[in-house]
CSV table of C-alpha atoms in Angstrom, one decimal:
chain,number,residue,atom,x,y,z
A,1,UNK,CA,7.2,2.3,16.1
A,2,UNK,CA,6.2,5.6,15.9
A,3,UNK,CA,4.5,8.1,18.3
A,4,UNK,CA,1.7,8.1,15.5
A,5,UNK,CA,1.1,4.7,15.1
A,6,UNK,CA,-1.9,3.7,17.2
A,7,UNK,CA,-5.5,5.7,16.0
A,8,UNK,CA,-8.2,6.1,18.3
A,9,UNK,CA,-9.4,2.5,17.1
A,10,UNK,CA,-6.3,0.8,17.8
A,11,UNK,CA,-5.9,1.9,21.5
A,12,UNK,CA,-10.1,1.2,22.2
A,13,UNK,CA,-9.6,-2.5,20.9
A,14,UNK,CA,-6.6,-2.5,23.2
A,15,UNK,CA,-8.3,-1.7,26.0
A,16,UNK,CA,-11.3,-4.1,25.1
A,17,UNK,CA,-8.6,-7.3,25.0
A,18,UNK,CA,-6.5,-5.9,27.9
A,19,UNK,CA,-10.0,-6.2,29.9
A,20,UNK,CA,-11.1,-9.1,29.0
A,21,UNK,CA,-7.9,-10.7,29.5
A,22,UNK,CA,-8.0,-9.2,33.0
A,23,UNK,CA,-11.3,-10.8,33.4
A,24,UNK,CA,-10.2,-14.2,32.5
A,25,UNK,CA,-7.0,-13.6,34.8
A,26,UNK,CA,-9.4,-12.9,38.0
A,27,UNK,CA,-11.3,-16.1,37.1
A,28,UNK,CA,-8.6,-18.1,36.8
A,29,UNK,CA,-7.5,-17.4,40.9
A,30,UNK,CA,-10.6,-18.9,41.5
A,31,UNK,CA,-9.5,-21.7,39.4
A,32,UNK,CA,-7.9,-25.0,40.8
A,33,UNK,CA,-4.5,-24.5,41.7
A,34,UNK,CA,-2.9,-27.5,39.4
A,35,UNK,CA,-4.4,-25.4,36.2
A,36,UNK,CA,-3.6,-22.1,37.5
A,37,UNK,CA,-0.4,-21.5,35.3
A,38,UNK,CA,-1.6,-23.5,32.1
A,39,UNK,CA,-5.1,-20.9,32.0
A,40,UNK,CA,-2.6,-17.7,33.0
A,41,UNK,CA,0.2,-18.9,30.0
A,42,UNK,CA,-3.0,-19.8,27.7
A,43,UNK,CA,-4.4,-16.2,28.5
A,44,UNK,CA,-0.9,-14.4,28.0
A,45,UNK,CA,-0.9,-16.6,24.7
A,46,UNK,CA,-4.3,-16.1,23.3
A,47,UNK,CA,-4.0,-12.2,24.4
A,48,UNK,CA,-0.7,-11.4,22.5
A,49,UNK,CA,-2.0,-13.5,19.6
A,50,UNK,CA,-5.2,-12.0,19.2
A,51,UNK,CA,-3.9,-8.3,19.5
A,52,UNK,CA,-1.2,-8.5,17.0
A,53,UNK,CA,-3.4,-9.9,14.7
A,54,UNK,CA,-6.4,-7.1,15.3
A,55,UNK,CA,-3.5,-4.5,14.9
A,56,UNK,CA,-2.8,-5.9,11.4
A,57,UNK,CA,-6.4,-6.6,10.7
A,58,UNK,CA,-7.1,-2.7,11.8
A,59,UNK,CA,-4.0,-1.1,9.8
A,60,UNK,CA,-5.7,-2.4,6.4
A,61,UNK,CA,-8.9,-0.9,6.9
A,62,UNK,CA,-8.2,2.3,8.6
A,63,UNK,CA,-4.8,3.3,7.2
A,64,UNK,CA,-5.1,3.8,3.3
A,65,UNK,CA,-2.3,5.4,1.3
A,66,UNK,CA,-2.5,5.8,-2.7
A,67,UNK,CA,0.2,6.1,-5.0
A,68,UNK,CA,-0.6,9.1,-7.8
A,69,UNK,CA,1.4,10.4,-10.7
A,70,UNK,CA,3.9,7.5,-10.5
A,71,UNK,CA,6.6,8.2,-13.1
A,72,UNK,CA,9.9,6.2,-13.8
A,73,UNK,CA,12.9,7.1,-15.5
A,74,UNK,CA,15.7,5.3,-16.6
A,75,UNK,CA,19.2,7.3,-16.0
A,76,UNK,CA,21.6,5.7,-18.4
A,77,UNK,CA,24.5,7.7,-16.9
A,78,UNK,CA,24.8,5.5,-14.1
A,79,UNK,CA,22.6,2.4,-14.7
A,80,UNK,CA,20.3,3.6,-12.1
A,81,UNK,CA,16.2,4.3,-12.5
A,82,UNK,CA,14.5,6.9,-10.5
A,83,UNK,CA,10.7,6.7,-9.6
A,84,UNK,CA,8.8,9.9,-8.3
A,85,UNK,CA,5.5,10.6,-7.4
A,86,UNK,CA,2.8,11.2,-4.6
A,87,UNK,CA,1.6,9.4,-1.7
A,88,UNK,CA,-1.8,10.5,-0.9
A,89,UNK,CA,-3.6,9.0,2.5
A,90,UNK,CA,-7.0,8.3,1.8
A,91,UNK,CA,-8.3,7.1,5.1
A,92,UNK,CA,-9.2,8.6,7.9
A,93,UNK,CA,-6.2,8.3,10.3
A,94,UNK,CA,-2.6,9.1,10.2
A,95,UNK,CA,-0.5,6.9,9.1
A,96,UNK,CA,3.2,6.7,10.3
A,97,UNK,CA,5.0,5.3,7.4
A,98,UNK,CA,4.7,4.0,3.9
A,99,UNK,CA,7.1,1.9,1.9
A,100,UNK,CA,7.1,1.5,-1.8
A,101,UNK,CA,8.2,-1.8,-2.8
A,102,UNK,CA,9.7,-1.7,-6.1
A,103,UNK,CA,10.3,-5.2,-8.3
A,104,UNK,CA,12.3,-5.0,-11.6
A,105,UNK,CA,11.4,-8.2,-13.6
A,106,UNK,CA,13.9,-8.9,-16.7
A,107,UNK,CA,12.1,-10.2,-20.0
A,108,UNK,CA,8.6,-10.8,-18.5
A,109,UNK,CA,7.0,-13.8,-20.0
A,110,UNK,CA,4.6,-12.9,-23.6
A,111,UNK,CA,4.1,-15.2,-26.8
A,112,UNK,CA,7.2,-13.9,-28.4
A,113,UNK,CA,9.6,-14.3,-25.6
A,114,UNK,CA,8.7,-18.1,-24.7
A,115,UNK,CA,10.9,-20.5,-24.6
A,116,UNK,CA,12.0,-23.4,-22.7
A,117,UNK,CA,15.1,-22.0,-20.1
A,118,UNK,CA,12.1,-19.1,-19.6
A,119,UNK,CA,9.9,-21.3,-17.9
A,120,UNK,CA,12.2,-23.8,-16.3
A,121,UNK,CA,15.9,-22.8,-15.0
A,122,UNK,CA,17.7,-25.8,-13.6
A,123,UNK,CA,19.2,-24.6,-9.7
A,124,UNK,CA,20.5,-28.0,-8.6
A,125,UNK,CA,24.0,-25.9,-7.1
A,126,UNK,CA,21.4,-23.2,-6.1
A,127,UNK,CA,21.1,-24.9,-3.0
A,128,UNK,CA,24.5,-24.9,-2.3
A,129,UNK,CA,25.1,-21.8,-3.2
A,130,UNK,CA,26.5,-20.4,0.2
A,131,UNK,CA,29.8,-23.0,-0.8
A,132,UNK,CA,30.4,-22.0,-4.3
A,133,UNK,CA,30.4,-18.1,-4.3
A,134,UNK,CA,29.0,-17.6,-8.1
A,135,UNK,CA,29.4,-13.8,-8.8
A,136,UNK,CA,28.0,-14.7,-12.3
A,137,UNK,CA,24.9,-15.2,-11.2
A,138,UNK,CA,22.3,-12.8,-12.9
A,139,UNK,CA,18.8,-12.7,-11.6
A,140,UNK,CA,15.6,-12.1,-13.4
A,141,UNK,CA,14.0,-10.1,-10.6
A,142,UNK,CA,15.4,-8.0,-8.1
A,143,UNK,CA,13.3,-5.9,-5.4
A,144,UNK,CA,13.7,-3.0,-3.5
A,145,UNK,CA,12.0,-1.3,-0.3
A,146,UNK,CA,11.7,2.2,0.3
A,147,UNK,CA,10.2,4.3,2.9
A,148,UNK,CA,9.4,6.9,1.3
A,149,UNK,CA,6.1,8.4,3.6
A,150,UNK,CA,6.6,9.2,7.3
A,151,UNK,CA,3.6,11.0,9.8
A,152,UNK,CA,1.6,11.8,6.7
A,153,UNK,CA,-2.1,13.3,7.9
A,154,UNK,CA,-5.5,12.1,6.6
A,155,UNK,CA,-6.7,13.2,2.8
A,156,UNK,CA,-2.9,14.9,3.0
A,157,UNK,CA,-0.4,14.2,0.5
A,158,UNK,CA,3.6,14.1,-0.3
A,159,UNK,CA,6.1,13.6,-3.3
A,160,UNK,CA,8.3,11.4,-2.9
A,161,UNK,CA,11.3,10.4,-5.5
A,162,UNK,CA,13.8,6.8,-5.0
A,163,UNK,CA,16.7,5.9,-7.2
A,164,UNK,CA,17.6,2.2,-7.2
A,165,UNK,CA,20.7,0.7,-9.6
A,166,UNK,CA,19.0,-1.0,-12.8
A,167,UNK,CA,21.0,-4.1,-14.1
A,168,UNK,CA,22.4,-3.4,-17.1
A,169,UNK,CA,21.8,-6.7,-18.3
A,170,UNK,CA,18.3,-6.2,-18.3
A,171,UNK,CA,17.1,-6.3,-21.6
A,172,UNK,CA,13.2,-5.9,-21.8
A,173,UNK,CA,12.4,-5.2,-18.0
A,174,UNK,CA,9.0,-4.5,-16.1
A,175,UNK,CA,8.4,-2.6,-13.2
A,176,UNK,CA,5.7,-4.0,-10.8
A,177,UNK,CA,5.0,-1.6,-7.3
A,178,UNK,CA,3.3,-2.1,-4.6
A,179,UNK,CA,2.7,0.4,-1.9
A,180,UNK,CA,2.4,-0.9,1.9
A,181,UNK,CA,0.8,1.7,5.2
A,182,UNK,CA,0.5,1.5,8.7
């Protein structure tokens, strides 16, 4: 993790579990001694539980990143496609990194395209496939993540630019991104 990584918020809520699990740990001395290690593990328990999930809980609302100007560009030359743009943080604290999850989808599903092996692929050997080493095999989606956004400061923003292979089999492909900050 990085130095950045805990706001103001995230260390006060800390503090506020951290107490009350030291509360809870004082009561249980005075506790009978046959339940004295069941309430200590089922205070560890609920106190690492409940942090991790208020950390997650309190990245989403206080650490907001935007993607702007998003442009790709297929490079021929080397089957490759290059996305650029900006990262702009929108919320109030800094956040410590941003990655850009890119997912290339080949011949996306419309009223011209459908047909039967569209909707249903049979993958029987699929689940063997760590036996039979099938270099052949040619996915309809493949996904990338980038980081592309380290330490960036509140209502601050940064270009960015990623190049990822493009399958050359691809014939009518759709890019779908999605932009994850904490």
């Amino acid at each position: 993790m990085s130095a950045n990584y805990f706001s103001i918020v995230h260390i006060l809520v800390l503090v506020v579990i951290g107490v009350i699990s030291f509360l809870l740990f004082i009561l249980s001395f005075k506790a009978d001694r046959k339940i004295f290690f069941p309430l200590l593990f089922t205070n560890v328990l609920v106190t690492v539980c409940l942090s991790v999930f208020l950390m997650i809980v309190l990245d989403k609302y206080t650490k907001k990143g935007k993607l702007e100007d998003l442009k790709s560009q297929r490079i021929l030359r080397n089957e490759s496609i290059v996305f650029s743009g900006k990262v702009r943080n929108v919320g109030q604290f800094t956040i410590s990194k941003c990655n850009l999850v890119v997912k290339l989808i080949n011949q996306p599903l419309n009223k011209d395209t459908l047909k039967g092996e569209a909707l249903f692929k049979p993958s029987g050997m699929k689940l063997f496939s760590w036996l039979f080493n099938d270099s052949n095999s040619k996915p309809n989606t493949v996904e990338y993540k980038f980081t592309i956004v380290r330490d960036l400061e509140s209502k601050k923003s940064l270009p960015f630019s990623v190049a990822m292979p493009y399958p050359p089999y691809f014939t009518n492909g759709m890019n779908i991104t999605k932009l994850y900050c904490h």
